[in-house]
JSON list of C-alpha atoms and ligand atoms in Angstrom, two decimals:
[
{"chain": "T", "resi": 21, "resn": "MET", "atom": "CA", "xyz": [-4.97, -23.03, -28.86]},
{"chain": "T", "resi": 22, "resn": "LEU", "atom": "CA", "xyz": [-5.63, -24.19, -25.01]},
{"chain": "T", "resi": 23, "resn": "LEU", "atom": "CA", "xyz": [-2.49, -22.32, -23.89]},
{"chain": "T", "resi": 24, "resn": "THR", "atom": "CA", "xyz": [-3.74, -18.77, -25.60]},
{"chain": "T", "resi": 25, "resn": "LEU", "atom": "CA", "xyz": [-6.84, -19.47, -23.76]},
{"chain": "T", "resi": 26, "resn": "ALA", "atom": "CA", "xyz": [-5.45, -19.57, -20.86]},
{"chain": "T", "resi": 27, "resn": "ALA", "atom": "CA", "xyz": [-3.03, -16.60, -21.20]},
{"chain": "T", "resi": 28, "resn": "LEU", "atom": "CA", "xyz": [-5.83, -14.19, -22.12]},
{"chain": "T", "resi": 29, "resn": "VAL", "atom": "CA", "xyz": [-7.55, -15.77, -18.79]},
{"chain": "T", "resi": 30, "resn": "VAL", "atom": "CA", "xyz": [-4.52, -15.30, -16.57]},
{"chain": "T", "resi": 31, "resn": "ALA", "atom": "CA", "xyz": [-4.09, -11.60, -18.41]},
{"chain": "T", "resi": 32, "resn": "PHE", "atom": "CA", "xyz": [-7.42, -10.47, -18.48]},
{"chain": "T", "resi": 33, "resn": "GLY", "atom": "CA", "xyz": [-10.06, -12.35, -16.15]},
{"chain": "T", "resi": 34, "resn": "PRO", "atom": "CA", "xyz": [-11.93, -10.93, -13.18]},
{"chain": "T", "resi": 35, "resn": "ALA", "atom": "CA", "xyz": [-9.35, -10.69, -10.13]},
{"chain": "T", "resi": 36, "resn": "PRO", "atom": "CA", "xyz": [-11.06, -12.98, -7.39]},
{"chain": "T", "resi": 37, "resn": "VAL", "atom": "CA", "xyz": [-12.48, -10.93, -4.34]},
{"chain": "T", "resi": 38, "resn": "PHE", "atom": "CA", "xyz": [-11.46, -11.73, -0.70]},
{"chain": "T", "resi": 39, "resn": "GLY", "atom": "CA", "xyz": [-14.71, -10.75, 1.57]},
{"chain": "T", "resi": 40, "resn": "PRO", "atom": "CA", "xyz": [-16.58, -7.15, 2.24]},
{"chain": "T", "resi": 41, "resn": "PRO", "atom": "CA", "xyz": [-14.48, -4.06, 2.57]},
{"chain": "T", "resi": 42, "resn": "THR", "atom": "CA", "xyz": [-14.08, -3.87, 6.24]},
{"chain": "T", "resi": 43, "resn": "ASP", "atom": "CA", "xyz": [-13.03, -0.43, 8.86]},
{"chain": "T", "resi": 44, "resn": "ARG", "atom": "CA", "xyz": [-9.23, -0.74, 9.43]},
{"chain": "T", "resi": 45, "resn": "ARG", "atom": "CA", "xyz": [-7.38, 1.51, 12.07]},
{"chain": "T", "resi": 46, "resn": "PHE", "atom": "CA", "xyz": [-3.68, 1.30, 12.34]},
{"chain": "T", "resi": 47, "resn": "HIS", "atom": "CA", "xyz": [-1.88, 3.65, 14.89]},
{"chain": "T", "resi": 48, "resn": "LEU", "atom": "CA", "xyz": [1.20, 4.92, 13.78]},
{"chain": "T", "resi": 49, "resn": "GLU", "atom": "CA", "xyz": [4.17, 6.59, 15.92]},
{"chain": "T", "resi": 50, "resn": "ALA", "atom": "CA", "xyz": [6.23, 8.86, 14.28]},
{"chain": "T", "resi": 51, "resn": "HIS", "atom": "CA", "xyz": [10.07, 9.54, 15.52]},
{"chain": "T", "resi": 52, "resn": "SER", "atom": "CA", "xyz": [12.74, 10.84, 13.90]},
{"chain": "T", "resi": 53, "resn": "PHE", "atom": "CA", "xyz": [13.09, 9.14, 11.55]},
{"chain": "T", "resi": 54, "resn": "ALA", "atom": "CA", "xyz": [10.66, 6.70, 10.76]},
{"chain": "T", "resi": 55, "resn": "TYR", "atom": "CA", "xyz": [7.37, 5.51, 11.46]},
{"chain": "T", "resi": 56, "resn": "THR", "atom": "CA", "xyz": [5.96, 2.53, 13.58]},
{"chain": "T", "resi": 57, "resn": "PRO", "atom": "CA", "xyz": [4.72, 0.14, 11.85]},
{"chain": "T", "resi": 58, "resn": "SER", "atom": "CA", "xyz": [6.23, 1.60, 8.45]},
{"chain": "T", "resi": 59, "resn": "THR", "atom": "CA", "xyz": [3.98, -0.75, 6.46]},
{"chain": "T", "resi": 60, "resn": "LEU", "atom": "CA", "xyz": [-0.06, -1.12, 6.51]},
{"chain": "T", "resi": 61, "resn": "THR", "atom": "CA", "xyz": [-1.76, -3.29, 4.40]},
{"chain": "T", "resi": 62, "resn": "VAL", "atom": "CA", "xyz": [-5.37, -3.53, 3.88]},
{"chain": "T", "resi": 63, "resn": "ASN", "atom": "CA", "xyz": [-7.75, -4.67, 0.88]},
{"chain": "T", "resi": 64, "resn": "ALA", "atom": "CA", "xyz": [-9.19, -2.32, -1.97]},
{"chain": "T", "resi": 65, "resn": "GLY", "atom": "CA", "xyz": [-12.47, -0.87, -0.48]},
{"chain": "T", "resi": 66, "resn": "ASP", "atom": "CA", "xyz": [-11.44, -1.03, 3.18]},
{"chain": "T", "resi": 67, "resn": "ARG", "atom": "CA", "xyz": [-12.14, 2.13, 5.33]},
{"chain": "T", "resi": 68, "resn": "VAL", "atom": "CA", "xyz": [-9.11, 2.94, 6.74]},
{"chain": "T", "resi": 69, "resn": "THR", "atom": "CA", "xyz": [-8.06, 5.14, 9.78]},
{"chain": "T", "resi": 70, "resn": "LEU", "atom": "CA", "xyz": [-4.61, 6.34, 10.21]},
{"chain": "T", "resi": 71, "resn": "GLU", "atom": "CA", "xyz": [-4.08, 7.25, 13.87]},
{"chain": "T", "resi": 72, "resn": "LEU", "atom": "CA", "xyz": [-0.71, 9.90, 13.66]},
{"chain": "T", "resi": 73, "resn": "ALA", "atom": "CA", "xyz": [0.99, 10.36, 17.03]},
{"chain": "T", "resi": 74, "resn": "ALA", "atom": "CA", "xyz": [4.39, 12.26, 17.15]},
{"chain": "T", "resi": 75, "resn": "VAL", "atom": "CA", "xyz": [6.69, 11.06, 19.67]},
{"chain": "T", "resi": 76, "resn": "ASP", "atom": "CA", "xyz": [9.63, 13.85, 19.60]},
{"chain": "T", "resi": 77, "resn": "TYR", "atom": "CA", "xyz": [9.32, 16.56, 17.04]},
{"chain": "T", "resi": 78, "resn": "VAL", "atom": "CA", "xyz": [6.10, 17.88, 15.34]},
{"chain": "T", "resi": 79, "resn": "HIS", "atom": "CA", "xyz": [5.89, 15.20, 12.11]},
{"chain": "T", "resi": 80, "resn": "GLY", "atom": "CA", "xyz": [3.53, 14.85, 9.40]},
{"chain": "T", "resi": 81, "resn": "LEU", "atom": "CA", "xyz": [2.11, 12.30, 7.05]},
{"chain": "T", "resi": 82, "resn": "TYR", "atom": "CA", "xyz": [1.46, 13.07, 3.49]},
{"chain": "T", "resi": 83, "resn": "LEU", "atom": "CA", "xyz": [0.16, 9.80, 1.41]},
{"chain": "T", "resi": 84, "resn": "ASP", "atom": "CA", "xyz": [0.86, 9.38, -2.41]},
{"chain": "T", "resi": 85, "resn": "GLY", "atom": "CA", "xyz": [-1.80, 8.95, -4.63]},
{"chain": "T", "resi": 86, "resn": "TYR", "atom": "CA", "xyz": [-4.63, 9.78, -2.21]},
{"chain": "T", "resi": 87, "resn": "ASP", "atom": "CA", "xyz": [-3.17, 13.40, -1.98]},
{"chain": "T", "resi": 88, "resn": "LEU", "atom": "CA", "xyz": [-3.98, 13.63, 2.10]},
{"chain": "T", "resi": 89, "resn": "ASN", "atom": "CA", "xyz": [-1.96, 14.85, 4.57]},
{"chain": "T", "resi": 90, "resn": "LEU", "atom": "CA", "xyz": [-1.72, 14.42, 8.59]},
{"chain": "T", "resi": 91, "resn": "THR", "atom": "CA", "xyz": [0.28, 16.83, 10.87]},
{"chain": "T", "resi": 92, "resn": "ALA", "atom": "CA", "xyz": [0.41, 15.62, 14.56]},
{"chain": "T", "resi": 93, "resn": "GLU", "atom": "CA", "xyz": [2.19, 17.53, 17.57]},
{"chain": "T", "resi": 94, "resn": "PRO", "atom": "CA", "xyz": [4.21, 16.09, 20.12]},
{"chain": "T", "resi": 95, "resn": "GLY", "atom": "CA", "xyz": [2.28, 14.36, 22.41]},
{"chain": "T", "resi": 96, "resn": "HIS", "atom": "CA", "xyz": [-1.03, 14.49, 20.12]},
{"chain": "T", "resi": 97, "resn": "THR", "atom": "CA", "xyz": [-2.25, 12.07, 17.80]},
{"chain": "T", "resi": 98, "resn": "GLU", "atom": "CA", "xyz": [-4.27, 13.50, 14.71]},
{"chain": "T", "resi": 99, "resn": "ARG", "atom": "CA", "xyz": [-6.75, 10.99, 12.56]},
{"chain": "T", "resi": 100, "resn": "LEU", "atom": "CA", "xyz": [-8.21, 10.76, 9.75]},
{"chain": "T", "resi": 101, "resn": "THR", "atom": "CA", "xyz": [-10.50, 8.09, 7.53]},
{"chain": "T", "resi": 102, "resn": "PHE", "atom": "CA", "xyz": [-10.34, 7.59, 3.72]},
{"chain": "T", "resi": 103, "resn": "VAL", "atom": "CA", "xyz": [-11.65, 4.79, 1.99]},
{"chain": "T", "resi": 104, "resn": "ALA", "atom": "CA", "xyz": [-8.63, 3.02, 0.22]},
{"chain": "T", "resi": 105, "resn": "ASP", "atom": "CA", "xyz": [-10.45, 3.16, -3.16]},
{"chain": "T", "resi": 106, "resn": "LYS", "atom": "CA", "xyz": [-7.36, 2.73, -5.53]},
{"chain": "T", "resi": 107, "resn": "PRO", "atom": "CA", "xyz": [-5.39, -0.42, -5.46]},
{"chain": "T", "resi": 108, "resn": "GLY", "atom": "CA", "xyz": [-1.71, -0.49, -5.03]},
{"chain": "T", "resi": 109, "resn": "SER", "atom": "CA", "xyz": [1.60, 0.67, -3.50]},
{"chain": "T", "resi": 110, "resn": "PHE", "atom": "CA", "xyz": [1.41, 3.90, -2.09]},
{"chain": "T", "resi": 111, "resn": "ARG", "atom": "CA", "xyz": [4.13, 5.58, -0.22]},
{"chain": "T", "resi": 112, "resn": "PHE", "atom": "CA", "xyz": [3.96, 7.89, 2.62]},
{"chain": "T", "resi": 113, "resn": "ARG", "atom": "CA", "xyz": [6.24, 10.65, 4.09]},
{"chain": "T", "resi": 114, "resn": "CYS", "atom": "CA", "xyz": [6.64, 13.16, 6.62]},
{"chain": "T", "resi": 115, "resn": "SER", "atom": "CA", "xyz": [5.48, 16.47, 5.47]},
{"chain": "T", "resi": 116, "resn": "VAL", "atom": "CA", "xyz": [7.04, 18.57, 8.37]},
{"chain": "T", "resi": 117, "resn": "THR", "atom": "CA", "xyz": [10.63, 18.83, 7.92]},
{"chain": "T", "resi": 118, "resn": "CYS", "atom": "CA", "xyz": [11.91, 18.01, 11.09]},
{"chain": "T", "resi": 119, "resn": "GLY", "atom": "CA", "xyz": [15.52, 17.06, 10.52]},
{"chain": "T", "resi": 120, "resn": "ALA", "atom": "CA", "xyz": [18.57, 16.31, 8.96]},
{"chain": "T", "resi": 121, "resn": "LEU", "atom": "CA", "xyz": [17.05, 12.26, 7.75]},
{"chain": "T", "resi": 122, "resn": "HIS", "atom": "CA", "xyz": [13.69, 14.00, 7.19]},
{"chain": "T", "resi": 123, "resn": "PRO", "atom": "CA", "xyz": [13.55, 13.00, 3.63]},
{"chain": "T", "resi": 124, "resn": "PHE", "atom": "CA", "xyz": [14.11, 9.54, 4.61]},
{"chain": "T", "resi": 125, "resn": "MET", "atom": "CA", "xyz": [11.02, 9.37, 6.39]},
{"chain": "T", "resi": 126, "resn": "ILE", "atom": "CA", "xyz": [8.68, 7.28, 4.83]},
{"chain": "T", "resi": 127, "resn": "GLY", "atom": "CA", "xyz": [6.63, 4.29, 4.56]},
{"chain": "T", "resi": 128, "resn": "LYS", "atom": "CA", "xyz": [4.25, 2.44, 2.50]},
{"chain": "T", "resi": 129, "resn": "LEU", "atom": "CA", "xyz": [0.49, 1.59, 2.35]},
{"chain": "T", "resi": 130, "resn": "GLU", "atom": "CA", "xyz": [-0.36, -1.56, 0.36]},
{"chain": "T", "resi": 131, "resn": "VAL", "atom": "CA", "xyz": [-3.74, -1.85, -1.19]},
{"chain": "T", "resi": 132, "resn": "GLY", "atom": "CA", "xyz": [-5.18, -5.06, -2.20]},
{"chain": "T", "resi": 133, "resn": "PRO", "atom": "CA", "xyz": [-3.32, -7.79, -3.65]},
{"chain": "T", "resi": 134, "resn": "ASN", "atom": "CA", "xyz": [-0.82, -6.85, -6.20]},
{"chain": "T", "resi": 135, "resn": "TRP", "atom": "CA", "xyz": [-2.66, -8.73, -9.18]},
{"chain": "T", "resi": 136, "resn": "LEU", "atom": "CA", "xyz": [-0.47, -7.00, -11.90]},
{"chain": "T", "resi": 137, "resn": "LEU", "atom": "CA", "xyz": [2.73, -9.29, -9.99]},
{"chain": "T", "resi": 138, "resn": "TRP", "atom": "CA", "xyz": [0.24, -12.29, -10.08]},
{"chain": "T", "resi": 139, "resn": "ARG", "atom": "CA", "xyz": [-0.56, -11.54, -13.60]},
{"chain": "T", "resi": 140, "resn": "ALA", "atom": "CA", "xyz": [2.56, -11.59, -14.81]},
{"chain": "T", "resi": 141, "resn": "VAL", "atom": "CA", "xyz": [4.20, -14.37, -12.68]},
{"chain": "T", "resi": 142, "resn": "GLY", "atom": "CA", "xyz": [1.27, -16.66, -14.69]},
{"chain": "T", "resi": 143, "resn": "LEU", "atom": "CA", "xyz": [2.09, -15.21, -18.29]},
{"chain": "T", "resi": 144, "resn": "ALA", "atom": "CA", "xyz": [5.64, -16.07, -17.14]},
{"chain": "T", "resi": 145, "resn": "GLY", "atom": "CA", "xyz": [4.79, -19.70, -15.81]},
{"chain": "T", "resi": 146, "resn": "LEU", "atom": "CA", "xyz": [2.73, -20.14, -19.11]},
{"chain": "T", "resi": 147, "resn": "ALA", "atom": "CA", "xyz": [5.40, -19.12, -21.34]},
{"chain": "T", "resi": 148, "resn": "ALA", "atom": "CA", "xyz": [8.34, -21.58, -19.66]},
{"chain": "T", "resi": 149, "resn": "PHE", "atom": "CA", "xyz": [5.60, -23.75, -20.14]},
{"chain": "T", "resi": 150, "resn": "ALA", "atom": "CA", "xyz": [4.74, -23.12, -24.31]},
{"chain": "T", "resi": 151, "resn": "GLY", "atom": "CA", "xyz": [8.19, -23.11, -24.13]},
{"chain": "T", "resi": 152, "resn": "LEU", "atom": "CA", "xyz": [8.74, -26.14, -22.95]},
{"chain": "T", "resi": 153, "resn": "LEU", "atom": "CA", "xyz": [6.30, -27.67, -25.57]},
{"chain": "T", "resi": 154, "resn": "ILE", "atom": "CA", "xyz": [8.01, -26.65, -28.17]},
{"chain": "T", "resi": 155, "resn": "ALA", "atom": "CA", "xyz": [11.57, -27.75, -27.28]},
{"chain": "T", "resi": 156, "resn": "CYS", "atom": "CA", "xyz": [10.41, -30.96, -26.73]},
{"chain": "T", "resi": 157, "resn": "ARG", "atom": "CA", "xyz": [8.58, -31.52, -30.28]},
{"chain": "Q", "resi": 205, "resn": "CU", "atom": "CU1", "xyz": [10.11, 15.36, 8.84]}
]
């Protein structure tokens, strides 16, 4: 009974909130065929500004899930600000055909902690504990 209650809390309980949303700014350098940095981490609700600077050729940045696009000419920086209101992991990719390895020019935006993963880990731990209890009877 207690294990069932714990499993329900882990699966459906409210996720903790870590502080108020803040302004986050990232300067990304786009060069053939990568972004530096390639992984961005923010909390859900943060106001995010992306600055895209193309180093060698024209490059773009299309953010999956948010449907946002930026294009930067070499030597110029383009900016985009949005609120990261969708938690999860989102790919961004170059939106301008820039060369042979263009399809592999990708990066990742992580919004908020991955509560789905932590809930799954919690449930797996409870299942293992329940299995031990049953085995010891
Ligand atoms: Cu490209």
